[in-house]
PDB file of C-alpha atoms in Angstrom:
ATOM      1  CA  MET A  54      -0.006  -0.018  -0.109  1.00  0.00           C
ATOM      2  CA  PRO A  55       1.361   3.624  -0.744  1.00  0.00           C
ATOM      3  CA  SER A  56       2.385   5.896   2.186  1.00  0.00           C
ATOM      4  CA  LEU A  57       1.940   9.528   2.748  1.00  0.00           C
ATOM      5  CA  ASN A  58       4.059  11.795   4.770  1.00  0.00           C
ATOM      6  CA  ILE A  59       2.403  14.080   7.539  1.00  0.00           C
ATOM      7  CA  THR A  60       4.218  17.223   7.841  1.00  0.00           C
ATOM      8  CA  SER A  61       4.067  20.381  10.287  1.00  0.00           C
ATOM      9  CA  GLU A  62       2.970  23.381   8.599  1.00  0.00           C
ATOM     10  CA  ILE A  63       4.562  25.688  11.176  1.00  0.00           C
ATOM     11  CA  ALA A  64       7.669  25.450  13.342  1.00  0.00           C
ATOM     12  CA  GLY A  65       6.727  24.874  17.068  1.00  0.00           C
ATOM     13  CA  GLN A  66       6.797  22.368  19.709  1.00  0.00           C
ATOM     14  CA  VAL A  67       5.045  18.958  19.942  1.00  0.00           C
ATOM     15  CA  TRP A  68       2.506  19.296  22.853  1.00  0.00           C
ATOM     16  CA  LYS A  69       0.606  16.066  22.598  1.00  0.00           C
ATOM     17  CA  ILE A  70       0.558  13.175  20.360  1.00  0.00           C
ATOM     18  CA  GLN A  71      -2.750  11.792  19.825  1.00  0.00           C
ATOM     19  CA  ALA A  72      -2.489   8.827  17.508  1.00  0.00           C
ATOM     20  CA  ALA A  73      -0.587   5.550  17.964  1.00  0.00           C
ATOM     21  CA  VAL A  74       1.314   3.386  15.373  1.00  0.00           C
ATOM     22  CA  GLY A  75      -1.206   0.948  14.128  1.00  0.00           C
ATOM     23  CA  GLN A  76      -4.378   3.366  14.492  1.00  0.00           C
ATOM     24  CA  SER A  77      -6.711   4.056  12.000  1.00  0.00           C
ATOM     25  CA  VAL A  78      -7.514   7.706  11.347  1.00  0.00           C
ATOM     26  CA  THR A  79      -9.945   9.707   9.208  1.00  0.00           C
ATOM     27  CA  THR A  80      -9.345  12.379   6.894  1.00  0.00           C
ATOM     28  CA  GLY A  81      -9.014  15.469   9.021  1.00  0.00           C
ATOM     29  CA  GLU A  82      -8.353  13.628  12.303  1.00  0.00           C
ATOM     30  CA  SER A  83      -6.077  15.273  14.769  1.00  0.00           C
ATOM     31  CA  VAL A  84      -2.730  13.106  14.750  1.00  0.00           C
ATOM     32  CA  MET A  85      -1.215  15.629  17.365  1.00  0.00           C
ATOM     33  CA  ILE A  86      -1.114  18.798  18.734  1.00  0.00           C
ATOM     34  CA  MET A  87       1.740  21.480  18.604  1.00  0.00           C
ATOM     35  CA  GLU A  88       2.181  24.503  20.442  1.00  0.00           C
ATOM     36  CA  ALA A  89       3.415  27.576  18.408  1.00  0.00           C
ATOM     37  CA  MET A  90       2.951  31.373  19.079  1.00  0.00           C
ATOM     38  CA  LYS A  91       1.044  30.491  22.303  1.00  0.00           C
ATOM     39  CA  MET A  92      -1.595  28.731  20.477  1.00  0.00           C
ATOM     40  CA  GLU A  93      -2.395  24.943  20.021  1.00  0.00           C
ATOM     41  CA  ILE A  94      -2.392  23.876  16.453  1.00  0.00           C
ATOM     42  CA  PRO A  95      -3.568  20.589  15.322  1.00  0.00           C
ATOM     43  CA  ILE A  96      -1.818  18.360  12.837  1.00  0.00           C
ATOM     44  CA  GLU A  97      -4.313  16.557  11.077  1.00  0.00           C
ATOM     45  CA  ALA A  98      -4.465  13.419   8.828  1.00  0.00           C
ATOM     46  CA  PRO A  99      -4.397  14.574   5.064  1.00  0.00           C
ATOM     47  CA  ARG A 100      -6.272  11.278   4.093  1.00  0.00           C
ATOM     48  CA  ALA A 101      -7.820   8.301   6.006  1.00  0.00           C
ATOM     49  CA  GLY A 102      -5.328   5.461   6.561  1.00  0.00           C
ATOM     50  CA  VAL A 103      -3.236   3.807   9.287  1.00  0.00           C
ATOM     51  CA  ILE A 104      -0.535   5.503  11.259  1.00  0.00           C
ATOM     52  CA  MET A 105       2.644   3.460  10.563  1.00  0.00           C
ATOM     53  CA  GLU A 106       5.270   5.591  12.242  1.00  0.00           C
ATOM     54  CA  ILE A 107       5.349   8.689  14.502  1.00  0.00           C
ATOM     55  CA  SER A 108       8.544  10.519  14.016  1.00  0.00           C
ATOM     56  CA  VAL A 109       8.706  13.081  17.020  1.00  0.00           C
ATOM     57  CA  LEU A 110       8.354  12.944  20.552  1.00  0.00           C
ATOM     58  CA  GLU A 111       6.312  15.257  22.795  1.00  0.00           C
ATOM     59  CA  GLY A 112       8.084  18.021  23.804  1.00  0.00           C
ATOM     60  CA  GLU A 113      10.361  17.992  20.844  1.00  0.00           C
ATOM     61  CA  THR A 114      10.914  21.306  18.839  1.00  0.00           C
ATOM     62  CA  ILE A 115       9.968  20.678  14.957  1.00  0.00           C
ATOM     63  CA  LYS A 116      10.430  22.898  11.965  1.00  0.00           C
ATOM     64  CA  GLU A 117       8.060  23.964   9.457  1.00  0.00           C
ATOM     65  CA  GLY A 118       7.715  21.151   6.735  1.00  0.00           C
ATOM     66  CA  GLN A 119       9.359  18.451   8.985  1.00  0.00           C
ATOM     67  CA  ILE A 120       7.928  14.988   8.470  1.00  0.00           C
ATOM     68  CA  VAL A 121       6.050  14.050  11.843  1.00  0.00           C
ATOM     69  CA  ALA A 122       4.495  10.775  10.912  1.00  0.00           C
ATOM     70  CA  ARG A 123       3.756   8.160   7.968  1.00  0.00           C
ATOM     71  CA  LEU A 124       0.321   7.234   7.089  1.00  0.00           C
ATOM     72  CA  GLU A 125      -0.508   4.198   5.010  1.00  0.00           C
ATOM     73  CA  VAL A 126      -3.399   4.847   2.889  1.00  0.00           C
TER      74      VAL A 126
END
């Protein structure tokens, strides 16, 4: 099955990881929440699929465009 990278649209800090490896997610479902500019910003699944990998840890600082998870679609 093809996979799709989930990336961060903005630099910030991972506040809460909400999905687990092997979990099915729907389009638009929040995979994790990051904190940037004193706001909580969800990172959402761009398509329905299964989370195959989570590439970051809670508390980690991430860059704009960084891959944070991989989704099998």
